[in-house]
mmCIF file of N, CA and C in Angstrom:
data_model
loop_
_atom_site.group_PDB
_atom_site.id
_atom_site.type_symbol
_atom_site.label_atom_id
_atom_site.label_comp_id
_atom_site.label_asym_id
_atom_site.label_seq_id
_atom_site.Cartn_x
_atom_site.Cartn_y
_atom_site.Cartn_z
ATOM 1 N N MET A 379 212.827 183.178 243.297
ATOM 2 C CA MET A 379 211.709 182.128 242.458
ATOM 3 C C MET A 379 210.782 182.058 243.508
ATOM 4 N N ILE A 380 209.790 181.748 242.941
ATOM 5 C CA ILE A 380 207.969 181.798 243.515
ATOM 6 C C ILE A 380 208.171 180.278 243.775
ATOM 7 N N LYS A 381 207.643 180.229 244.983
ATOM 8 C CA LYS A 381 207.383 178.495 245.455
ATOM 9 C C LYS A 381 206.048 177.921 244.788
ATOM 10 N N ASN A 382 205.015 179.316 245.229
ATOM 11 C CA ASN A 382 203.332 178.426 245.407
ATOM 12 C C ASN A 382 203.116 179.887 244.333
ATOM 13 N N LYS A 383 203.378 179.598 243.103
ATOM 14 C CA LYS A 383 202.049 180.516 242.263
ATOM 15 C C LYS A 383 200.704 181.242 242.386
ATOM 16 N N ALA A 384 199.987 179.949 242.961
ATOM 17 C CA ALA A 384 199.293 180.124 243.660
ATOM 18 C C ALA A 384 198.716 181.056 244.696
ATOM 19 N N SER A 385 199.791 180.998 245.656
ATOM 20 C CA SER A 385 199.411 181.609 246.873
ATOM 21 C C SER A 385 200.089 183.152 246.309
ATOM 22 N N PHE A 386 201.066 183.192 245.846
ATOM 23 C CA PHE A 386 201.533 184.467 245.352
ATOM 24 C C PHE A 386 200.686 185.385 244.315
ATOM 25 N N TYR A 387 199.598 185.081 242.872
ATOM 26 C CA TYR A 387 198.608 185.689 242.593
ATOM 27 C C TYR A 387 197.566 185.690 243.780
ATOM 28 N N LYS A 388 197.252 185.294 244.641
ATOM 29 C CA LYS A 388 195.983 185.164 246.243
ATOM 30 C C LYS A 388 196.326 186.140 246.883
ATOM 31 N N SER A 389 198.036 186.838 246.831
ATOM 32 C CA SER A 389 198.012 187.585 247.464
ATOM 33 C C SER A 389 198.323 188.796 246.711
ATOM 34 N N LEU A 390 198.742 188.845 245.478
ATOM 35 C CA LEU A 390 198.715 189.897 244.783
ATOM 36 C C LEU A 390 196.639 190.837 244.255
ATOM 37 N N PHE A 391 195.962 189.616 244.251
ATOM 38 C CA PHE A 391 195.006 189.723 243.900
ATOM 39 C C PHE A 391 194.080 190.325 245.531
ATOM 40 N N PHE A 392 194.703 190.323 246.442
ATOM 41 C CA PHE A 392 194.259 191.105 248.049
ATOM 42 C C PHE A 392 194.857 192.458 247.927
ATOM 43 N N ALA A 393 195.930 192.456 247.605
ATOM 44 C CA ALA A 393 196.960 193.907 247.167
ATOM 45 C C ALA A 393 195.972 194.176 246.422
ATOM 46 N N LEU A 394 194.943 193.978 245.593
ATOM 47 C CA LEU A 394 194.424 194.488 243.916
ATOM 48 C C LEU A 394 193.360 195.179 244.520
ATOM 49 N N GLU A 395 192.746 194.298 245.198
ATOM 50 C CA GLU A 395 191.383 194.545 246.320
ATOM 51 C C GLU A 395 191.457 195.665 246.964
ATOM 52 N N GLY A 396 192.391 195.727 247.612
ATOM 53 C CA GLY A 396 192.581 196.558 248.739
ATOM 54 C C GLY A 396 192.834 197.756 247.898
ATOM 55 N N LEU A 397 193.633 198.253 247.264
ATOM 56 C CA LEU A 397 193.862 199.398 246.371
ATOM 57 C C LEU A 397 192.051 199.988 245.730
ATOM 58 N N TYR A 398 191.582 198.677 245.300
ATOM 59 C CA TYR A 398 190.523 199.524 244.561
ATOM 60 C C TYR A 398 189.589 199.581 245.884
ATOM 61 N N VAL A 399 189.431 198.895 247.253
ATOM 62 C CA VAL A 399 188.799 199.303 248.158
ATOM 63 C C VAL A 399 189.303 200.927 248.667
ATOM 64 N N CYS A 400 190.301 201.160 248.824
ATOM 65 C CA CYS A 400 191.012 202.545 249.571
ATOM 66 C C CYS A 400 190.255 203.801 247.985
ATOM 67 N N ILE A 401 190.381 203.459 246.879
ATOM 68 C CA ILE A 401 190.264 204.172 245.476
ATOM 69 C C ILE A 401 188.539 204.683 245.915
ATOM 70 N N LYS A 402 187.770 203.244 245.849
ATOM 71 C CA LYS A 402 186.359 203.550 245.750
ATOM 72 C C LYS A 402 185.419 204.418 247.288
ATOM 73 N N THR A 403 186.277 204.058 248.745
ATOM 74 C CA THR A 403 185.568 204.982 249.717
ATOM 75 C C THR A 403 186.377 206.092 249.993
ATOM 76 N N GLN A 404 187.735 206.527 249.823
ATOM 77 C CA GLN A 404 188.530 207.119 249.717
ATOM 78 C C GLN A 404 188.420 208.342 249.154
ATOM 79 N N LEU A 405 187.751 209.491 249.902
ATOM 80 C CA LEU A 405 187.720 210.799 248.880
ATOM 81 C C LEU A 405 189.534 211.304 248.383
ATOM 82 N N HIS A 406 190.099 211.567 249.556
ATOM 83 C CA HIS A 406 191.053 211.807 249.534
ATOM 84 C C HIS A 406 192.143 211.408 248.784
ATOM 85 N N MET A 407 191.788 209.672 248.687
ATOM 86 C CA MET A 407 192.761 208.941 247.330
ATOM 87 C C MET A 407 192.509 209.537 246.082
ATOM 88 N N ARG A 408 190.766 209.799 245.769
ATOM 89 C CA ARG A 408 190.400 210.186 244.374
ATOM 90 C C ARG A 408 191.425 211.674 244.056
ATOM 91 N N VAL A 409 191.431 212.555 245.163
ATOM 92 C CA VAL A 409 192.070 213.631 244.871
ATOM 93 C C VAL A 409 193.243 213.182 244.616
ATOM 94 N N HIS A 410 194.039 212.495 245.326
ATOM 95 C CA HIS A 410 195.347 212.358 244.993
ATOM 96 C C HIS A 410 195.635 211.824 243.716
ATOM 97 N N ILE A 411 194.699 210.943 243.385
ATOM 98 C CA ILE A 411 195.053 210.715 241.938
ATOM 99 C C ILE A 411 194.905 211.509 240.673
ATOM 100 N N VAL A 412 194.112 212.167 240.942
ATOM 101 C CA VAL A 412 193.337 213.328 239.753
ATOM 102 C C VAL A 412 194.467 214.335 239.431
ATOM 103 N N ALA A 413 195.074 214.430 240.993
ATOM 104 C CA ALA A 413 196.032 215.265 241.123
ATOM 105 C C ALA A 413 197.787 215.099 240.425
ATOM 106 N N ALA A 414 197.644 213.990 240.791
ATOM 107 C CA ALA A 414 198.706 212.390 240.188
ATOM 108 C C ALA A 414 198.474 213.093 238.626
ATOM 109 N N VAL A 415 197.283 212.495 238.242
ATOM 110 C CA VAL A 415 197.060 212.552 236.767
ATOM 111 C C VAL A 415 197.626 213.667 236.364
ATOM 112 N N LEU A 416 196.836 215.144 236.879
ATOM 113 C CA LEU A 416 197.771 216.215 235.958
ATOM 114 C C LEU A 416 198.971 216.705 236.541
ATOM 115 N N ALA A 417 199.587 215.733 236.949
ATOM 116 C CA ALA A 417 200.871 216.687 237.484
ATOM 117 C C ALA A 417 201.652 215.513 236.397
ATOM 118 N N ILE A 418 201.192 214.164 235.790
ATOM 119 C CA ILE A 418 201.825 213.668 235.257
ATOM 120 C C ILE A 418 201.557 213.968 233.406
ATOM 121 N N SER A 419 200.893 214.595 233.206
ATOM 122 C CA SER A 419 199.679 215.229 232.281
ATOM 123 C C SER A 419 201.093 216.382 231.829
ATOM 124 N N MET A 420 200.521 217.326 233.100
ATOM 125 C CA MET A 420 201.880 218.453 232.500
ATOM 126 C C MET A 420 203.376 218.246 232.283
ATOM 127 N N ALA A 421 203.831 216.972 233.173
ATOM 128 C CA ALA A 421 205.056 217.017 233.078
ATOM 129 C C ALA A 421 205.483 216.070 231.142
ATOM 130 N N LEU A 422 204.455 215.290 231.145
ATOM 131 C CA LEU A 422 204.607 214.816 229.184
ATOM 132 C C LEU A 422 204.770 216.177 228.542
ATOM 133 N N MET A 423 203.420 216.740 228.626
ATOM 134 C CA MET A 423 203.353 218.067 227.647
ATOM 135 C C MET A 423 204.960 218.957 227.828
ATOM 136 N N LEU A 424 205.476 218.679 229.072
ATOM 137 C CA LEU A 424 206.813 219.802 228.954
ATOM 138 C C LEU A 424 208.266 218.857 228.944
ATOM 139 N N LYS A 425 207.879 217.738 228.617
ATOM 140 C CA LYS A 425 208.842 217.082 228.514
ATOM 141 C C LYS A 425 210.311 216.679 229.214
ATOM 142 N N ILE A 426 209.932 216.558 230.512
ATOM 143 C CA ILE A 426 211.005 216.998 231.838
ATOM 144 C C ILE A 426 212.004 215.524 231.584
ATOM 145 N N GLN A 427 213.249 216.149 231.835
ATOM 146 C CA GLN A 427 214.210 215.138 232.237
ATOM 147 C C GLN A 427 214.131 213.482 232.612
ATOM 148 N N ARG A 428 214.490 212.386 232.518
ATOM 149 C CA ARG A 428 214.445 211.203 233.614
ATOM 150 C C ARG A 428 214.630 211.708 234.659
ATOM 151 N N ILE A 429 215.726 211.938 235.629
ATOM 152 C CA ILE A 429 215.185 212.144 236.944
ATOM 153 C C ILE A 429 214.642 212.877 237.154
ATOM 154 N N GLU A 430 214.140 213.946 236.543
ATOM 155 C CA GLU A 430 213.093 214.691 237.010
ATOM 156 C C GLU A 430 211.551 213.502 237.508
ATOM 157 N N TRP A 431 211.566 212.851 236.035
ATOM 158 C CA TRP A 431 210.220 211.748 236.064
ATOM 159 C C TRP A 431 210.650 211.373 237.350
ATOM 160 N N ILE A 432 211.642 210.516 237.929
ATOM 161 C CA ILE A 432 212.303 209.253 239.003
ATOM 162 C C ILE A 432 211.593 210.090 239.839
ATOM 163 N N CYS A 433 211.692 211.303 239.862
ATOM 164 C CA CYS A 433 211.056 212.539 241.472
ATOM 165 C C CYS A 433 209.789 212.440 241.241
ATOM 166 N N LEU A 434 209.439 212.782 240.320
ATOM 167 C CA LEU A 434 207.789 212.872 240.233
ATOM 168 C C LEU A 434 207.225 211.695 240.533
ATOM 169 N N TRP A 435 207.427 210.651 240.477
ATOM 170 C CA TRP A 435 206.875 209.462 240.327
ATOM 171 C C TRP A 435 207.128 208.685 241.494
ATOM 172 N N GLY A 436 208.506 209.339 242.402
ATOM 173 C CA GLY A 436 208.849 208.586 243.948
ATOM 174 C C GLY A 436 207.537 209.686 244.333
ATOM 175 N N VAL A 437 207.578 210.878 244.296
ATOM 176 C CA VAL A 437 206.485 211.388 245.500
ATOM 177 C C VAL A 437 205.098 211.189 245.532
ATOM 178 N N ILE A 438 204.855 210.991 244.042
ATOM 179 C CA ILE A 438 203.175 210.299 243.643
ATOM 180 C C ILE A 438 202.979 208.784 244.701
ATOM 181 N N PHE A 439 203.875 208.344 244.286
ATOM 182 C CA PHE A 439 203.949 207.073 245.144
ATOM 183 C C PHE A 439 203.522 207.470 246.533
ATOM 184 N N LEU A 440 204.482 208.132 247.227
ATOM 185 C CA LEU A 440 204.866 208.279 248.142
ATOM 186 C C LEU A 440 203.679 208.757 249.037
ATOM 187 N N VAL A 441 203.064 209.605 248.196
ATOM 188 C CA VAL A 441 201.220 209.832 248.811
ATOM 189 C C VAL A 441 200.414 208.785 248.539
ATOM 190 N N LEU A 442 200.707 208.048 247.365
ATOM 191 C CA LEU A 442 199.956 207.161 247.559
ATOM 192 C C LEU A 442 199.895 206.370 248.662
ATOM 193 N N ILE A 443 201.641 205.749 249.061
ATOM 194 C CA ILE A 443 201.552 204.687 249.932
ATOM 195 C C ILE A 443 201.063 205.798 251.222
ATOM 196 N N THR A 444 201.266 206.455 251.537
ATOM 197 C CA THR A 444 200.534 207.109 253.165
ATOM 198 C C THR A 444 198.948 207.431 253.040
ATOM 199 N N GLU A 445 198.201 207.412 252.179
ATOM 200 C CA GLU A 445 196.698 207.492 252.147
ATOM 201 C C GLU A 445 196.370 206.141 252.187
ATOM 202 N N SER A 446 196.983 205.511 251.928
ATOM 203 C CA SER A 446 196.991 203.423 252.183
ATOM 204 C C SER A 446 197.272 203.375 252.986
ATOM 205 N N ILE A 447 198.255 203.551 253.769
ATOM 206 C CA ILE A 447 198.653 203.255 255.116
ATOM 207 C C ILE A 447 197.503 204.361 256.234
ATOM 208 N N ASN A 448 197.262 205.263 255.830
ATOM 209 C CA ASN A 448 196.624 205.787 256.555
ATOM 210 C C ASN A 448 195.261 205.437 256.634
ATOM 211 N N THR A 449 194.827 205.128 255.345
ATOM 212 C CA THR A 449 193.122 204.467 255.851
ATOM 213 C C THR A 449 193.029 203.033 256.329
ATOM 214 N N ALA A 450 193.580 202.385 255.855
ATOM 215 C CA ALA A 450 194.509 200.743 257.020
ATOM 216 C C ALA A 450 194.038 201.399 258.485
ATOM 217 N N ILE A 451 194.947 202.052 259.175
ATOM 218 C CA ILE A 451 195.539 202.820 260.192
ATOM 219 C C ILE A 451 194.015 203.312 260.853
ATOM 220 N N GLU A 452 193.563 204.265 260.076
ATOM 221 C CA GLU A 452 191.800 204.444 260.094
ATOM 222 C C GLU A 452 190.892 203.449 260.795
ATOM 223 N N SER A 453 191.134 202.600 259.397
ATOM 224 C CA SER A 453 189.726 201.098 259.860
ATOM 225 C C SER A 453 190.200 199.981 260.844
ATOM 226 N N THR A 454 191.530 200.310 260.999
ATOM 227 C CA THR A 454 191.885 198.968 262.512
ATOM 228 C C THR A 454 190.975 199.389 264.138
ATOM 229 N N VAL A 455 191.441 201.499 263.473
ATOM 230 C CA VAL A 455 191.226 201.505 264.845
ATOM 231 C C VAL A 455 189.463 201.801 264.656
ATOM 232 N N ASP A 456 188.906 202.101 264.203
ATOM 233 C CA ASP A 456 187.313 202.211 263.937
ATOM 234 C C ASP A 456 187.180 200.686 264.193
ATOM 235 N N LEU A 457 187.425 200.072 263.915
ATOM 236 C CA LEU A 457 187.280 198.802 264.272
ATOM 237 C C LEU A 457 187.409 198.161 265.912
ATOM 238 N N LEU A 458 188.206 198.870 266.090
ATOM 239 C CA LEU A 458 188.890 198.060 267.768
ATOM 240 C C LEU A 458 187.927 199.211 269.017
ATOM 241 N N THR A 459 187.379 200.487 268.525
ATOM 242 C CA THR A 459 186.740 200.963 269.189
ATOM 243 C C THR A 459 185.893 201.882 268.814
ATOM 244 N N LYS A 460 184.575 201.973 268.955
ATOM 245 C CA LYS A 460 183.806 202.493 268.343
ATOM 246 C C LYS A 460 183.190 204.228 269.348
ATOM 247 N N GLU A 461 183.828 203.826 270.639
ATOM 248 C CA GLU A 461 183.975 205.355 271.156
ATOM 249 C C GLU A 461 184.832 205.869 271.155
ATOM 250 N N PHE A 462 184.808 207.677 271.726
ATOM 251 C CA PHE A 462 185.917 208.010 271.556
ATOM 252 C C PHE A 462 187.113 207.697 272.656
ATOM 253 N N HIS A 463 188.495 207.717 272.310
ATOM 254 C CA HIS A 463 189.434 207.743 272.694
ATOM 255 C C HIS A 463 190.743 208.130 272.355
ATOM 256 N N PRO A 464 191.271 208.841 273.336
ATOM 257 C CA PRO A 464 192.395 209.978 273.130
ATOM 258 C C PRO A 464 193.266 209.422 272.377
ATOM 259 N N ARG A 465 194.087 207.856 272.588
ATOM 260 C CA ARG A 465 194.684 207.304 271.967
ATOM 261 C C ARG A 465 194.859 206.772 270.717
ATOM 262 N N ALA A 466 193.275 206.562 270.218
ATOM 263 C CA ALA A 466 192.474 206.330 269.391
ATOM 264 C C ALA A 466 192.598 207.924 268.312
ATOM 265 N N LYS A 467 192.807 209.074 268.894
ATOM 266 C CA LYS A 467 192.449 210.001 268.362
ATOM 267 C C LYS A 467 193.734 210.715 267.840
ATOM 268 N N VAL A 468 195.257 210.008 268.735
ATOM 269 C CA VAL A 468 196.343 210.033 267.888
ATOM 270 C C VAL A 468 196.928 209.368 266.916
ATOM 271 N N ALA A 469 196.421 208.040 266.810
ATOM 272 C CA ALA A 469 196.755 206.827 266.095
ATOM 273 C C ALA A 469 195.840 208.190 264.565
ATOM 274 N N LYS A 470 194.639 208.037 264.441
ATOM 275 C CA LYS A 470 194.256 208.206 263.684
ATOM 276 C C LYS A 470 195.352 209.836 262.837
ATOM 277 N N ASP A 471 194.844 210.854 263.808
ATOM 278 C CA ASP A 471 195.802 212.125 263.313
ATOM 279 C C ASP A 471 196.853 211.986 262.888
ATOM 280 N N VAL A 472 197.676 211.139 263.565
ATOM 281 C CA VAL A 472 199.426 210.856 263.131
ATOM 282 C C VAL A 472 199.624 210.360 261.923
ATOM 283 N N ALA A 473 198.568 209.528 261.476
ATOM 284 C CA ALA A 473 198.452 208.791 260.088
ATOM 285 C C ALA A 473 197.650 209.787 259.054
ATOM 286 N N ALA A 474 196.708 210.796 259.560
ATOM 287 C CA ALA A 474 196.570 212.156 258.288
ATOM 288 C C ALA A 474 197.830 212.561 258.426
ATOM 289 N N ALA A 475 198.793 212.923 259.500
ATOM 290 C CA ALA A 475 199.763 213.988 259.205
ATOM 291 C C ALA A 475 200.711 213.525 258.379
ATOM 292 N N ALA A 476 201.071 211.825 258.607
ATOM 293 C CA ALA A 476 202.171 211.498 257.328
ATOM 294 C C ALA A 476 201.537 212.154 255.929
ATOM 295 N N VAL A 477 200.242 211.664 255.515
ATOM 296 C CA VAL A 477 199.838 211.802 254.344
ATOM 297 C C VAL A 477 199.829 213.380 254.139
ATOM 298 N N LEU A 478 199.608 214.703 255.200
ATOM 299 C CA LEU A 478 199.973 216.125 254.851
ATOM 300 C C LEU A 478 201.508 216.125 254.645
ATOM 301 N N LEU A 479 202.510 215.488 255.330
ATOM 302 C CA LEU A 479 203.400 216.199 255.429
ATOM 303 C C LEU A 479 204.190 215.234 253.654
ATOM 304 N N ALA A 480 203.511 214.176 253.284
ATOM 305 C CA ALA A 480 204.066 213.430 252.105
ATOM 306 C C ALA A 480 203.653 214.393 250.609
ATOM 307 N N SER A 481 202.109 214.976 250.933
ATOM 308 C CA SER A 481 201.310 215.890 250.010
ATOM 309 C C SER A 481 202.475 217.247 249.708
ATOM 310 N N ILE A 482 202.653 217.406 251.314
ATOM 311 C CA ILE A 482 203.281 219.075 250.949
ATOM 312 C C ILE A 482 205.027 218.690 250.131
ATOM 313 N N LEU A 483 205.176 217.381 250.514
ATOM 314 C CA LEU A 483 206.920 217.143 249.658
ATOM 315 C C LEU A 483 206.613 216.940 248.291
ATOM 316 N N ALA A 484 205.226 216.820 248.086
ATOM 317 C CA ALA A 484 205.179 216.065 246.684
ATOM 318 C C ALA A 484 204.737 218.100 245.774
ATOM 319 N N VAL A 485 204.348 218.671 246.715
ATOM 320 C CA VAL A 485 203.704 219.841 245.496
ATOM 321 C C VAL A 485 205.384 220.486 245.975
ATOM 322 N N ILE A 486 205.971 220.531 246.330
ATOM 323 C CA ILE A 486 207.363 220.802 246.393
ATOM 324 C C ILE A 486 208.586 220.342 245.863
ATOM 325 N N VAL A 487 208.392 219.300 245.649
ATOM 326 C CA VAL A 487 208.678 218.245 244.277
ATOM 327 C C VAL A 487 208.503 218.810 242.695
ATOM 328 N N GLY A 488 207.412 218.565 242.670
ATOM 329 C CA GLY A 488 206.349 218.870 242.216
ATOM 330 C C GLY A 488 206.613 220.202 241.271
ATOM 331 N N SER A 489 206.314 221.410 241.840
ATOM 332 C CA SER A 489 207.140 222.962 241.863
ATOM 333 C C SER A 489 207.767 223.049 241.127
ATOM 334 N N LEU A 490 209.261 222.474 242.062
ATOM 335 C CA LEU A 490 210.556 222.263 241.795
ATOM 336 C C LEU A 490 210.690 221.523 240.201
ATOM 337 N N VAL A 491 209.893 220.828 239.888
ATOM 338 C CA VAL A 491 210.569 219.960 238.812
ATOM 339 C C VAL A 491 209.884 220.294 237.370
ATOM 340 N N LEU A 492 208.584 220.756 237.616
ATOM 341 C CA LEU A 492 207.990 221.928 237.045
ATOM 342 C C LEU A 492 207.813 223.045 236.481
ATOM 343 N N TYR A 493 208.610 223.895 237.390
ATOM 344 C CA TYR A 493 208.771 225.143 237.431
ATOM 345 C C TYR A 493 209.560 225.880 235.777
ATOM 346 N N ASN A 494 210.336 225.325 236.216
ATOM 347 C CA ASN A 494 211.379 225.551 234.661
ATOM 348 C C ASN A 494 210.841 225.423 233.337
ATOM 349 N N PRO A 495 210.606 224.040 233.417
ATOM 350 C CA PRO A 495 209.925 223.885 232.171
ATOM 351 C C PRO A 495 208.924 224.510 231.805
ATOM 352 N N LEU A 496 207.847 224.828 233.100
ATOM 353 C CA LEU A 496 206.940 225.321 232.134
ATOM 354 C C LEU A 496 206.539 226.832 231.800
ATOM 355 N N MET A 497 207.358 227.996 232.516
ATOM 356 C CA MET A 497 208.016 229.026 232.277
ATOM 357 C C MET A 497 208.642 228.721 230.839
ATOM 358 N N THR A 498 209.707 227.638 230.460
ATOM 359 C CA THR A 498 210.202 227.854 229.393
ATOM 360 C C THR A 498 208.917 227.604 227.796
ATOM 361 N N TYR A 499 208.117 226.961 228.725
ATOM 362 C CA TYR A 499 207.505 226.539 227.495
ATOM 363 C C TYR A 499 206.268 227.758 226.896
ATOM 364 N N ILE A 500 206.277 228.643 228.701
ATOM 365 C CA ILE A 500 205.151 229.630 228.498
ATOM 366 C C ILE A 500 206.102 230.548 227.469
ATOM 367 N N LYS A 501 207.323 230.484 227.628
ATOM 368 C CA LYS A 501 207.580 231.789 226.441
ATOM 369 C C LYS A 501 208.081 231.546 225.289
ATOM 370 N N GLY A 502 207.763 230.346 225.040
ATOM 371 C CA GLY A 502 207.909 230.125 223.468
ATOM 372 C C GLY A 502 206.887 229.954 222.958
ATOM 373 N N VAL A 503 205.334 230.302 223.784
ATOM 374 C CA VAL A 503 204.386 229.952 222.931
ATOM 375 C C VAL A 503 203.884 231.406 222.365
#
C-alpha cells in the first residue's frame, strides 16, 4: 500500500524526466531504441513464441537500463572532475563496457530468437 501518493507520483515524474533526458541527450540511447523497435517489429512479423518474447524484452530492457546507468555515471564523474583523472576514466570506461556487454548479449539473444522464424518465413515466401 502506498502511504503517500503525492510522493509516489513525484518520484515517478522524476524517473520519467530522467528517461526523457537520457533519450534526448544520449545518441546511443536513441540508437538502442531504434534497434529495439526493429527487433520488436521483426518479432511481431514472425509471430515468435511467448518465451522468446520474454527473452527479447529482457535483453532490450537490460541494454536500456545499462545505458541509463552509464549516463548517470558519466554525468556524475563529469560533475566531480573537469580535468583528466585515471580513476574517472576507469569509471566511465567500465560503465561503457557494461553497455557493450549488454548489447552483445542482446545481439546474441536476438539472433537466436529470430533466426529460425526468419528462415521459415523466407522459405515460405
